[in-house]
Amino acid sequence: MSEPPCHDGDGGPREACGLVGIFGHPRAAERVFYGLFALQHRGQESAGIAVRSSRGLTGHTGMGLACDIFTAAALAGLEGDAAIGHVRYSTTGSSNLRNAQPLLVDYARGQLAVGHNGNLVNAALLRKELEASGSIFQTTTDSEIIIQLMARPFNGSFEEVVANVMRRIQGAYSLAMLTPDALIGVRDPRGFRPLSLGSLDGAWILSSETCAFDLIGAQFIRDIEPGEIVVIDKRGPRSVRFGPAVRPARCIFEYVYFARPDSTIWGRTCHTVRKQLGRQLAAEHPAKADLVVAVPDSGSSAALGFSEASGIPFEFAYIRNHYVGRTFIAPSQVDRDLKVRVKLNVMPAVVKDKRMVIVDDSIIRGTTTLGRIAELKRAGAREVHMRVSSPPTRFPCFYGVDFPSPDQLVAARMPISDIQRFLRADSLGYLSLEGMTAACGGGDGFCRACYDGVYPIPPEELVAKECMERQRSDAVQAPALPAGPDGKAARTPRRGNPVRPSFSTQPREQR
Ligand code: SF4
């Protein structure tokens, strides 16, 4: 699967969001802006910054990319010494300006800005409950539930209020919050999504990924722990735990695909992990070939690892067009092959008469991979052996990744032998679940539900991206999930009234 391009608005599964926060820097909003720039791959639909100044909290949000929203004039209006920023891809609630984050409110305790990465699995039930007791929602995001719960009467310090709210919500959430007094970072008890703490010239920084620290010259200090609230104010950071330790469920897909290769997530640099995935893949699925090539850019690290382990030379077979703007609209009659070639072009001089191994991180719908293999063959490749540096993606994600529905996941619809025939590949090999886990450091502290259908937190309801818009409509029975590798149906626990599943049913790029 090629990496989601910055400007063209299509691509495969999308991350729910990226977060940056800074406390104690005279140009806080500007630093946050650069941090968002580094995290743009985590969300391209909207972006926002909230800043603290002597006037209290103010903010600016917009639709599109951070670089388009935060002009010099917009940044000049965001003076202050503490700020949080957010880039969004919508996984709950529509993509519109009202849902752009950080959400900024005035409430009984003062002002509060919240940015959220992840998905709450009990969002629909909580919203129903809150509305029944008088809450009026301004957005259709699950993130606003956190604000509504913060506003409920509760006797205690600010930390105790936050901890109390965190005990009510369930699911995946890394949060950056800002008040007139403090910057707050939170990770859910299972730690699905990353969030790290850093420092810069005496200021404190939070970021979803360390690549943002690198860009703004900050030093990485440590990860925020699962189940930890870090409150940073003029006295510095202090830590609060809000629940008993539970088994972590870090999203393994961050390593496979989402996080930038130069980010260090949970102690490991993604490029290094991806190379190890490629080495493991070569051991599990060797091929007799002349060249190893990558689908740029997401397959590159794994292809290098495959090449190193197999001794087969790595080559560049594709040239990427970096100028495909989001304004590019394929003419309605254009054939799919042409659409694929707009972004990546094969070099026949490299592939002609060669036996090729092509490495990618995932196959989602399969149609883009079909196009890539057809291109290589058209350019003269003698054999094309497809290798995938993760197991077959068979199940949807309820924790902040927007996969297509199971009936669009090629591995949920057919066995691997049929996928190979469908792709017209000379051979096809997926990395095993065990091999992927070992390459990512081993242990049982990962969520791998999109591969094995074992959900660390059963969703209270099968929550649709649009569920907040549909709160008042009749409940809709969700379709059954596909069978797992053992032939049994995946766990689909349903409490309350099921609404539609949390995966998008909107058409995306055919993959
Ligand atoms: Fe990550 Fe997959 Fe788990 Fe979602 S289901 S959190 S994408 S590993």
Short mmCIF file of C-alpha atoms and ligand atoms in Angstrom, two decimals:
data_model
loop_
_atom_site.label_atom_id
_atom_site.label_comp_id
_atom_site.label_asym_id
_atom_site.label_seq_id
_atom_site.Cartn_x
_atom_site.Cartn_y
_atom_site.Cartn_z
CA MET A 1 0.00 0.00 0.00
CA SER A 2 1.55 3.28 -0.99
CA GLU A 3 1.83 5.87 1.75
CA PRO A 4 -1.11 8.27 1.93
CA PRO A 5 -0.01 11.12 -0.26
CA CYS A 6 -0.09 14.53 1.32
CA HIS A 7 -2.20 16.21 -1.25
CA ASP A 8 -4.41 13.91 -3.16
CA GLY A 9 -6.93 12.98 -0.55
CA ASP A 10 -7.05 9.31 -1.36
CA GLY A 11 -5.05 6.40 -0.03
CA GLY A 12 -5.69 3.41 2.16
CA PRO A 13 -6.47 3.12 5.83
CA ARG A 14 -6.08 6.42 7.59
CA GLU A 15 -4.88 7.25 11.05
CA ALA A 16 -7.31 9.04 13.30
CA CYS A 17 -5.05 12.01 14.03
CA GLY A 18 -1.81 13.55 15.23
CA LEU A 19 -1.12 15.70 18.30
CA VAL A 20 1.48 18.26 19.34
CA GLY A 21 1.59 20.37 22.51
CA ILE A 22 4.11 22.79 23.95
CA PHE A 23 4.31 24.60 27.28
CA GLY A 24 6.68 27.43 28.17
CA HIS A 25 7.95 28.58 24.78
CA PRO A 26 7.60 32.21 23.61
CA ARG A 27 6.64 31.08 20.09
CA ALA A 28 4.52 28.13 21.08
CA ALA A 29 2.05 28.19 18.17
CA GLU A 30 4.80 28.44 15.59
CA ARG A 31 6.60 25.43 17.09
CA VAL A 32 3.33 23.49 17.20
CA PHE A 33 2.72 24.36 13.55
CA TYR A 34 6.06 22.83 12.56
CA GLY A 35 5.23 19.81 14.68
CA LEU A 36 1.93 19.40 12.82
CA PHE A 37 3.82 19.67 9.57
CA ALA A 38 5.89 16.64 10.63
CA LEU A 39 2.71 14.74 11.61
CA GLN A 40 0.74 15.59 8.50
CA HIS A 41 0.72 11.92 7.40
CA ARG A 42 -1.57 11.18 10.41
CA GLY A 43 -4.40 13.35 9.11
CA GLN A 44 -4.97 15.63 6.18
CA GLU A 45 -8.62 16.60 6.44
CA SER A 46 -8.34 19.45 8.92
CA ALA A 47 -5.89 21.00 11.36
CA GLY A 48 -6.00 23.40 14.27
CA ILE A 49 -4.01 25.12 16.98
CA ALA A 50 -5.21 26.46 20.35
CA VAL A 51 -2.90 28.84 22.19
CA ARG A 52 -2.68 30.34 25.68
CA SER A 53 -1.98 34.03 25.98
CA SER A 54 -2.81 36.79 28.47
CA ARG A 55 -6.28 36.85 26.84
CA GLY A 56 -6.90 33.21 27.76
CA LEU A 57 -7.25 30.45 25.19
CA THR A 58 -7.84 31.24 21.54
CA GLY A 59 -7.66 29.02 18.51
CA HIS A 60 -7.69 28.67 14.78
CA THR A 61 -8.86 25.65 12.78
CA GLY A 62 -9.37 25.00 9.11
CA MET A 63 -9.99 22.32 6.52
CA GLY A 64 -7.01 20.91 4.65
CA LEU A 65 -3.31 20.77 5.33
CA ALA A 66 -1.51 22.60 8.12
CA CYS A 67 0.64 24.49 5.62
CA ASP A 68 -2.47 25.83 3.86
CA ILE A 69 -4.37 26.76 7.05
CA PHE A 70 -1.57 28.37 9.03
CA THR A 71 -0.48 31.26 6.90
CA ALA A 72 1.91 33.82 8.38
CA ALA A 73 -1.10 36.00 9.21
CA ALA A 74 -2.91 33.15 10.95
CA LEU A 75 0.14 32.30 13.03
CA ALA A 76 0.69 35.95 13.90
CA GLY A 77 -2.75 35.91 15.55
CA LEU A 78 -1.74 32.98 17.75
CA GLU A 79 0.78 34.54 20.09
CA GLY A 80 1.30 32.81 23.40
CA ASP A 81 3.63 30.60 25.40
CA ALA A 82 1.60 27.36 25.44
CA ALA A 83 -0.31 25.66 22.62
CA ILE A 84 -1.71 22.39 21.36
CA GLY A 85 -2.22 21.36 17.75
CA HIS A 86 -4.08 18.63 15.94
CA VAL A 87 -4.23 17.15 12.46
CA ARG A 88 -7.38 15.17 11.76
CA TYR A 89 -8.55 12.30 9.69
CA SER A 90 -12.17 11.63 10.61
CA THR A 91 -12.93 8.18 12.01
CA THR A 92 -15.90 9.28 14.13
CA GLY A 93 -17.91 12.26 12.95
CA SER A 94 -17.90 13.79 9.49
CA SER A 95 -15.06 15.73 7.98
CA ASN A 96 -16.16 19.33 8.44
CA LEU A 97 -14.92 22.49 10.10
CA ARG A 98 -17.14 22.11 13.14
CA ASN A 99 -15.46 18.79 13.92
CA ALA A 100 -11.93 20.15 13.40
CA GLN A 101 -9.78 20.07 16.53
CA PRO A 102 -8.61 21.20 19.03
CA LEU A 103 -12.12 21.65 20.40
CA LEU A 104 -12.12 24.80 22.52
CA VAL A 105 -14.75 25.59 25.13
CA ASP A 106 -15.59 27.90 28.01
CA TYR A 107 -17.20 25.99 30.85
CA ALA A 108 -17.77 26.21 34.59
CA ARG A 109 -14.11 25.52 35.45
CA GLY A 110 -12.74 27.99 32.89
CA GLN A 111 -11.41 27.29 29.44
CA LEU A 112 -10.34 24.00 27.92
CA ALA A 113 -8.95 22.88 24.55
CA VAL A 114 -8.83 19.18 23.63
CA GLY A 115 -7.16 17.25 20.80
CA HIS A 116 -7.78 13.50 20.49
CA ASN A 117 -6.06 10.68 18.59
CA GLY A 118 -8.01 7.42 18.62
CA ASN A 119 -11.61 6.23 18.86
CA LEU A 120 -13.85 5.78 21.89
CA VAL A 121 -15.68 2.48 21.70
CA ASN A 122 -18.44 3.54 24.10
CA ALA A 123 -18.99 6.92 22.42
CA ALA A 124 -22.53 6.35 21.19
CA LEU A 125 -23.76 5.07 24.56
CA LEU A 126 -22.11 7.91 26.47
CA ARG A 127 -23.52 10.50 24.12
CA LYS A 128 -26.98 9.08 24.48
CA GLU A 129 -26.61 9.16 28.24
CA LEU A 130 -25.27 12.73 28.26
CA GLU A 131 -27.99 14.00 25.97
CA ALA A 132 -30.64 12.35 28.10
CA SER A 133 -29.38 14.38 31.05
CA GLY A 134 -29.36 17.68 29.17
CA SER A 135 -26.01 17.97 27.34
CA ILE A 136 -26.09 19.80 24.03
CA PHE A 137 -23.38 18.76 21.60
CA GLN A 138 -21.71 21.19 19.23
CA THR A 139 -19.96 18.55 17.10
CA THR A 140 -20.45 14.98 15.97
CA THR A 141 -17.06 13.75 17.19
CA ASP A 142 -16.51 11.23 19.96
CA SER A 143 -13.89 13.65 21.30
CA GLU A 144 -16.55 16.10 22.48
CA ILE A 145 -17.77 13.48 24.92
CA ILE A 146 -14.55 14.04 26.86
CA ILE A 147 -15.35 17.75 27.16
CA GLN A 148 -18.95 17.09 28.13
CA LEU A 149 -17.81 14.71 30.86
CA MET A 150 -15.23 17.25 32.07
CA ALA A 151 -18.06 19.74 32.51
CA ARG A 152 -20.09 17.44 34.78
CA PRO A 153 -20.16 18.34 38.49
CA PHE A 154 -17.34 16.59 40.33
CA ASN A 155 -15.61 17.56 43.56
CA GLY A 156 -11.86 17.33 43.27
CA SER A 157 -8.72 18.86 41.83
CA PHE A 158 -8.29 19.26 38.08
CA GLU A 159 -6.22 16.06 37.95
CA GLU A 160 -8.96 14.18 39.78
CA VAL A 161 -11.56 15.49 37.33
CA VAL A 162 -9.46 14.33 34.38
CA ALA A 163 -8.81 10.95 36.00
CA ASN A 164 -12.52 10.53 36.70
CA VAL A 165 -13.41 11.26 33.07
CA MET A 166 -10.75 8.84 31.80
CA ARG A 167 -12.34 6.09 33.87
CA ARG A 168 -15.67 6.68 32.08
CA ILE A 169 -14.41 6.54 28.52
CA GLN A 170 -13.29 3.34 26.83
CA GLY A 171 -11.25 2.71 23.75
CA ALA A 172 -8.21 4.26 22.16
CA TYR A 173 -7.23 7.76 23.15
CA SER A 174 -4.09 9.78 23.30
CA LEU A 175 -5.02 13.32 24.32
CA ALA A 176 -3.40 16.73 24.42
CA MET A 177 -5.36 19.24 26.51
CA LEU A 178 -4.68 22.88 27.29
CA THR A 179 -6.06 25.10 30.04
CA PRO A 180 -4.98 28.63 30.95
CA ASP A 181 -2.69 27.00 33.55
CA ALA A 182 -1.44 23.74 32.14
CA LEU A 183 -0.73 21.39 29.25
CA ILE A 184 -2.01 17.87 29.84
CA GLY A 185 -1.08 14.66 28.01
CA VAL A 186 -3.03 11.40 28.47
CA ARG A 187 -2.76 7.87 27.11
CA ASP A 188 -5.51 5.29 27.52
CA PRO A 189 -4.78 2.31 29.81
CA ARG A 190 -3.93 0.02 26.90
CA GLY A 191 -1.81 2.62 25.13
CA PHE A 192 -3.19 2.00 21.65
CA ARG A 193 -1.77 5.23 20.21
CA PRO A 194 1.64 6.73 20.87
CA LEU A 195 2.34 9.97 22.74
CA SER A 196 5.78 11.15 23.81
CA LEU A 197 7.21 13.84 26.06
CA GLY A 198 10.14 16.02 25.03
CA SER A 199 11.85 19.28 25.89
CA LEU A 200 13.09 22.28 23.96
CA ASP A 201 15.06 25.16 25.52
CA GLY A 202 13.31 24.74 28.86
CA ALA A 203 9.87 24.22 27.29
CA TRP A 204 7.94 20.92 27.49
CA ILE A 205 6.58 19.23 24.39
CA LEU A 206 4.11 16.45 23.66
CA SER A 207 3.89 14.74 20.28
CA SER A 208 2.25 11.69 18.74
CA GLU A 209 5.56 10.88 17.06
CA THR A 210 9.16 11.77 17.70
CA CYS A 211 9.66 12.99 14.11
CA ALA A 212 8.02 16.23 15.30
CA PHE A 213 10.69 16.58 18.02
CA ASP A 214 13.39 16.16 15.39
CA LEU A 215 11.93 18.83 13.15
CA ILE A 216 11.71 21.48 15.85
CA GLY A 217 14.99 20.51 17.54
CA ALA A 218 13.44 19.08 20.73
CA GLN A 219 14.89 16.27 22.85
CA PHE A 220 12.91 13.11 23.43
CA ILE A 221 12.48 12.44 27.16
CA ARG A 222 10.10 9.49 27.43
CA ASP A 223 6.81 8.02 26.29
CA ILE A 224 3.68 8.90 28.23
CA GLU A 225 2.79 5.57 29.83
CA PRO A 226 -0.50 3.76 29.20
CA GLY A 227 -2.98 4.90 31.85
CA GLU A 228 -0.94 8.00 32.70
CA ILE A 229 -1.94 11.65 32.90
CA VAL A 230 0.97 14.09 32.68
CA VAL A 231 0.14 17.62 33.84
CA ILE A 232 2.70 20.25 32.84
CA ASP A 233 2.47 23.68 34.43
CA LYS A 234 4.92 26.33 35.64
CA ARG A 235 6.24 23.84 38.23
CA GLY A 236 7.08 21.32 35.49
CA PRO A 237 5.52 17.94 34.69
CA ARG A 238 3.84 15.69 37.24
CA SER A 239 2.32 12.29 36.67
CA VAL A 240 -1.01 10.81 37.77
CA ARG A 241 -2.19 7.23 37.18
CA PHE A 242 -5.88 6.82 36.65
CA GLY A 243 -6.50 3.12 36.78
CA PRO A 244 -5.00 -0.28 37.50
CA ALA A 245 -2.42 -1.58 35.04
CA VAL A 246 -3.91 -3.70 32.28
CA ARG A 247 -2.27 -5.56 29.44
CA PRO A 248 -1.13 -3.01 26.85
CA ALA A 249 -2.56 -3.16 23.33
CA ARG A 250 -0.26 -0.94 21.33
CA CYS A 251 -1.39 -0.71 17.71
CA ILE A 252 1.05 -2.86 15.76
CA PHE A 253 -0.06 -1.15 12.56
CA GLU A 254 1.82 1.95 13.73
CA TYR A 255 5.01 -0.03 13.16
CA VAL A 256 3.84 -1.70 9.96
CA TYR A 257 2.57 1.38 8.18
CA PHE A 258 1.32 4.46 9.99
CA ALA A 259 4.12 6.10 11.86
CA ARG A 260 6.83 7.81 9.88
CA PRO A 261 9.91 5.63 9.36
CA ASP A 262 12.09 8.16 11.19
CA SER A 263 9.88 8.12 14.31
CA THR A 264 10.82 6.12 17.39
CA ILE A 265 7.65 4.51 18.71
CA TRP A 266 7.67 2.60 22.00
CA GLY A 267 11.45 2.45 21.99
CA ARG A 268 11.98 1.31 18.41
CA THR A 269 12.62 3.28 15.25
CA CYS A 270 10.01 2.39 12.66
CA HIS A 271 12.52 2.11 9.81
CA THR A 272 14.51 -0.45 11.82
CA VAL A 273 11.37 -2.40 12.69
CA ARG A 274 10.22 -2.39 9.07
CA LYS A 275 13.61 -3.65 7.88
CA GLN A 276 13.28 -6.49 10.37
CA LEU A 277 9.78 -7.21 9.03
CA GLY A 278 11.38 -7.49 5.58
CA ARG A 279 14.13 -9.82 6.84
CA GLN A 280 11.55 -12.04 8.51
CA LEU A 281 9.48 -12.02 5.32
CA ALA A 282 12.49 -13.18 3.30
CA ALA A 283 13.02 -16.04 5.75
CA GLU A 284 9.36 -17.10 5.63
CA HIS A 285 8.77 -16.59 1.90
CA PRO A 286 12.03 -16.78 -0.07
CA ALA A 287 11.93 -16.23 -3.83
CA LYS A 288 14.28 -16.88 -6.73
CA ALA A 289 14.60 -13.44 -8.24
CA ASP A 290 17.02 -10.93 -9.77
CA LEU A 291 15.77 -7.78 -8.01
CA VAL A 292 13.85 -6.63 -4.94
CA VAL A 293 11.77 -3.49 -5.41
CA ALA A 294 9.53 -1.55 -3.03
CA VAL A 295 6.20 0.12 -3.46
CA PRO A 296 7.27 3.64 -2.44
CA ASP A 297 7.38 4.83 0.19
CA SER A 298 5.78 2.54 2.74
CA GLY A 299 7.32 -0.67 1.42
CA SER A 300 10.85 0.74 1.15
CA SER A 301 12.25 -0.20 4.58
CA ALA A 302 10.82 -3.73 4.43
CA ALA A 303 12.15 -4.19 0.87
CA LEU A 304 15.62 -3.19 2.07
CA GLY A 305 15.38 -5.78 4.84
CA PHE A 306 14.19 -8.43 2.36
CA SER A 307 17.11 -7.60 0.08
CA GLU A 308 19.65 -7.76 2.91
CA ALA A 309 18.39 -11.10 4.16
CA SER A 310 18.00 -12.72 0.75
CA GLY A 311 21.09 -11.30 -0.93
CA ILE A 312 18.92 -10.22 -3.87
CA PRO A 313 19.89 -6.66 -4.98
CA PHE A 314 17.51 -3.81 -4.11
CA GLU A 315 16.54 -1.56 -7.00
CA PHE A 316 14.33 1.43 -7.66
CA ALA A 317 11.71 0.40 -10.18
CA TYR A 318 9.31 3.28 -9.58
CA ILE A 319 9.64 7.01 -10.01
CA ARG A 320 7.22 8.94 -7.87
CA ASN A 321 5.53 12.12 -8.99
CA HIS A 322 5.75 14.43 -5.98
CA TYR A 323 3.59 17.07 -7.60
CA VAL A 324 0.27 15.25 -7.64
CA GLY A 325 -1.84 17.90 -5.97
CA ARG A 326 -5.05 17.31 -4.11
CA THR A 327 -6.74 19.22 -6.89
CA PHE A 328 -5.92 16.35 -9.25
CA ILE A 329 -9.19 14.81 -10.30
CA ALA A 330 -9.08 11.80 -12.54
CA PRO A 331 -11.40 12.27 -15.51
CA SER A 332 -14.42 10.09 -15.11
CA GLN A 333 -13.58 7.92 -18.10
CA VAL A 334 -9.95 7.42 -17.17
CA ASP A 335 -8.93 3.81 -16.80
CA ARG A 336 -7.60 2.59 -13.49
CA ASP A 337 -4.11 1.88 -14.80
CA LEU A 338 -3.66 5.49 -15.85
CA LYS A 339 -4.84 6.67 -12.44
CA VAL A 340 -2.25 4.42 -10.77
CA ARG A 341 0.52 5.68 -13.07
CA VAL A 342 -0.16 9.32 -12.24
CA LYS A 343 1.67 8.85 -8.94
CA LEU A 344 4.18 6.11 -9.70
CA ASN A 345 5.81 5.27 -13.01
CA VAL A 346 7.73 2.05 -13.69
CA MET A 347 11.15 2.19 -15.36
CA PRO A 348 11.20 -0.52 -18.08
CA ALA A 349 15.00 -0.34 -18.30
CA VAL A 350 15.20 -1.65 -14.73
CA VAL A 351 12.55 -4.37 -14.86
CA LYS A 352 12.76 -5.75 -18.41
CA ASP A 353 13.40 -9.51 -18.46
CA LYS A 354 13.93 -9.54 -14.69
CA ARG A 355 12.43 -11.79 -12.03
CA MET A 356 11.14 -9.29 -9.47
CA VAL A 357 10.22 -9.42 -5.81
CA ILE A 358 7.90 -6.52 -5.03
CA VAL A 359 7.45 -5.67 -1.33
CA ASP A 360 4.57 -3.72 0.19
CA ASP A 361 3.39 -3.33 3.79
CA SER A 362 -0.25 -4.39 3.26
CA ILE A 363 -2.82 -5.30 0.67
CA ILE A 364 -6.20 -3.79 1.46
CA ARG A 365 -8.66 -3.99 -1.44
CA GLY A 366 -6.10 -5.50 -3.78
CA THR A 367 -6.93 -3.46 -6.83
CA THR A 368 -3.97 -1.09 -6.52
CA THR A 369 -1.61 -4.05 -6.09
CA LEU A 370 -3.21 -5.64 -9.14
CA GLY A 371 -2.38 -2.48 -11.09
CA ARG A 372 1.22 -2.40 -9.80
CA ILE A 373 1.87 -5.99 -10.84
CA ALA A 374 0.28 -5.43 -14.24
CA GLU A 375 2.56 -2.42 -14.78
CA LEU A 376 5.67 -4.41 -13.97
CA LYS A 377 4.66 -7.12 -16.41
CA ARG A 378 3.76 -4.62 -19.07
CA ALA A 379 7.21 -3.08 -18.62
CA GLY A 380 8.76 -6.45 -19.39
CA ALA A 381 9.24 -8.13 -15.98
CA ARG A 382 9.58 -11.88 -16.51
CA GLU A 383 8.19 -12.87 -13.10
CA VAL A 384 6.62 -10.85 -10.29
CA HIS A 385 6.67 -12.30 -6.77
CA MET A 386 4.51 -10.29 -4.35
CA ARG A 387 5.63 -10.14 -0.72
CA VAL A 388 3.68 -8.41 2.06
CA SER A 389 5.37 -7.39 5.32
CA SER A 390 2.26 -8.04 7.46
CA PRO A 391 -0.39 -10.79 7.69
CA PRO A 392 -3.60 -10.62 5.65
CA THR A 393 -5.82 -7.72 6.82
CA ARG A 394 -9.17 -9.39 7.49
CA PHE A 395 -10.92 -7.35 10.18
CA PRO A 396 -11.98 -3.74 10.77
CA CYS A 397 -10.43 -1.49 13.40
CA PHE A 398 -12.49 0.09 16.22
CA TYR A 399 -9.59 2.07 17.64
CA GLY A 400 -8.97 4.90 15.23
CA VAL A 401 -7.97 3.46 11.87
CA ASP A 402 -10.33 3.78 8.98
CA PHE A 403 -10.24 0.46 7.13
CA PRO A 404 -12.82 -0.28 4.48
CA SER A 405 -15.66 -2.63 5.43
CA PRO A 406 -14.80 -6.37 5.49
CA ASP A 407 -16.59 -6.98 2.22
CA GLN A 408 -13.99 -4.69 0.61
CA LEU A 409 -10.97 -6.27 2.32
CA VAL A 410 -9.61 -8.70 -0.23
CA ALA A 411 -8.18 -11.02 2.45
CA ALA A 412 -11.58 -11.22 4.14
CA ARG A 413 -13.20 -12.28 0.89
CA MET A 414 -10.86 -14.94 -0.46
CA PRO A 415 -8.05 -17.32 0.52
CA ILE A 416 -4.45 -16.41 -0.25
CA SER A 417 -4.29 -18.73 -3.27
CA ASP A 418 -7.24 -16.88 -4.82
CA ILE A 419 -5.68 -13.51 -4.00
CA GLN A 420 -2.54 -14.58 -5.89
CA ARG A 421 -4.64 -15.51 -8.91
CA PHE A 422 -6.61 -12.26 -8.64
CA LEU A 423 -3.37 -10.24 -8.53
CA ARG A 424 -1.84 -12.29 -11.36
CA ALA A 425 1.33 -12.63 -9.29
CA ASP A 426 3.74 -15.50 -9.88
CA SER A 427 3.77 -16.05 -6.15
CA LEU A 428 2.37 -14.32 -3.07
CA GLY A 429 3.65 -14.41 0.50
CA TYR A 430 2.31 -12.66 3.60
CA LEU A 431 4.32 -12.37 6.79
CA SER A 432 2.97 -14.57 9.58
CA LEU A 433 1.33 -13.09 12.69
CA GLU A 434 4.14 -14.59 14.80
CA GLY A 435 6.81 -13.24 12.45
CA MET A 436 5.33 -9.75 12.49
CA THR A 437 5.06 -9.72 16.28
CA ALA A 438 8.62 -10.98 16.73
CA ALA A 439 9.98 -8.34 14.32
CA CYS A 440 8.15 -5.66 16.33
CA GLY A 441 9.87 -6.72 19.55
CA GLY A 442 7.72 -9.68 20.58
CA GLY A 443 5.53 -10.03 23.63
CA ASP A 444 1.79 -9.87 23.98
CA GLY A 445 1.50 -6.11 24.41
CA PHE A 446 0.13 -5.40 20.94
CA CYS A 447 -3.27 -4.99 19.38
CA ARG A 448 -3.36 -7.12 16.22
CA ALA A 449 -7.13 -7.23 15.85
CA CYS A 450 -7.22 -6.27 12.17
CA TYR A 451 -5.20 -9.43 11.52
CA ASP A 452 -6.54 -11.95 14.05
CA GLY A 453 -9.97 -10.53 14.97
CA VAL A 454 -9.17 -10.58 18.72
CA TYR A 455 -10.30 -7.20 20.02
CA PRO A 456 -8.57 -5.99 23.21
CA ILE A 457 -11.64 -3.92 24.15
CA PRO A 458 -14.88 -5.21 22.75
CA PRO A 459 -16.77 -2.22 21.42
CA GLU A 460 -19.84 -1.33 23.46
CA GLU A 461 -21.54 -0.93 20.13
CA LEU A 462 -20.38 -1.37 16.59
CA VAL A 463 -19.91 2.34 16.18
CA ALA A 464 -20.10 3.89 12.76
CA LYS A 465 -18.04 6.86 11.67
CA GLU A 466 -21.32 8.67 11.22
CA CYS A 467 -22.89 7.29 14.41
CA MET A 468 -23.09 10.68 16.08
CA GLU A 469 -25.10 12.01 13.17
CA ARG A 470 -27.38 9.00 13.50
CA GLN A 471 -27.96 9.08 17.22
CA ARG A 472 -31.62 9.59 16.82
CA SER A 473 -32.23 7.26 13.91
CA ASP A 474 -33.27 3.68 14.36
CA ALA A 475 -30.54 1.26 15.26
CA VAL A 476 -29.17 -0.62 12.27
CA GLN A 477 -27.98 -4.18 12.58
CA ALA A 478 -24.31 -4.35 11.78
CA PRO A 479 -23.13 -6.90 9.24
CA ALA A 480 -21.29 -9.93 10.60
CA LEU A 481 -17.53 -9.81 10.52
CA PRO A 482 -15.70 -12.35 8.38
CA ALA A 483 -14.52 -15.63 9.82
CA GLY A 484 -11.08 -15.73 11.39
CA PRO A 485 -8.25 -18.00 10.27
CA ASP A 486 -9.72 -20.76 12.45
CA GLY A 487 -12.96 -20.52 10.53
CA LYS A 488 -14.87 -19.10 13.52
CA ALA A 489 -16.59 -15.76 13.39
CA ALA A 490 -14.62 -12.87 14.87
CA ARG A 491 -15.69 -11.63 18.28
CA THR A 492 -18.43 -9.11 17.78
CA PRO A 493 -19.74 -8.50 21.26
CA ARG A 494 -22.67 -6.18 21.24
CA ARG A 495 -24.07 -4.45 24.22
CA GLY A 496 -26.79 -1.89 23.96
CA ASN A 497 -28.27 -1.18 20.57
CA PRO A 498 -25.84 -1.90 17.78
CA VAL A 499 -25.51 0.80 15.19
CA ARG A 500 -23.40 0.54 12.08
CA PRO A 501 -19.81 -0.65 12.20
CA SER A 502 -17.02 1.81 12.82
CA PHE A 503 -15.29 1.21 9.53
CA SER A 504 -16.04 3.59 6.75
CA THR A 505 -18.49 2.55 4.11
CA GLN A 506 -17.52 5.48 1.96
CA PRO A 507 -15.71 4.64 -1.27
CA ARG A 508 -11.99 5.28 -1.12
CA GLU A 509 -9.23 4.71 -3.58
CA GLN A 510 -9.51 1.20 -4.95
CA ARG A 511 -6.59 -0.71 -3.54
FE1 SF4 B 1 -4.05 -1.06 15.08
FE2 SF4 B 1 -5.25 -3.01 13.71
FE3 SF4 B 1 -5.52 -2.83 16.39
FE4 SF4 B 1 -6.67 -1.02 14.80
S1 SF4 B 1 -7.17 -3.20 14.89
S2 SF4 B 1 -5.53 -0.62 16.69
S3 SF4 B 1 -5.14 -0.85 13.13
S4 SF4 B 1 -3.63 -3.27 15.21
#
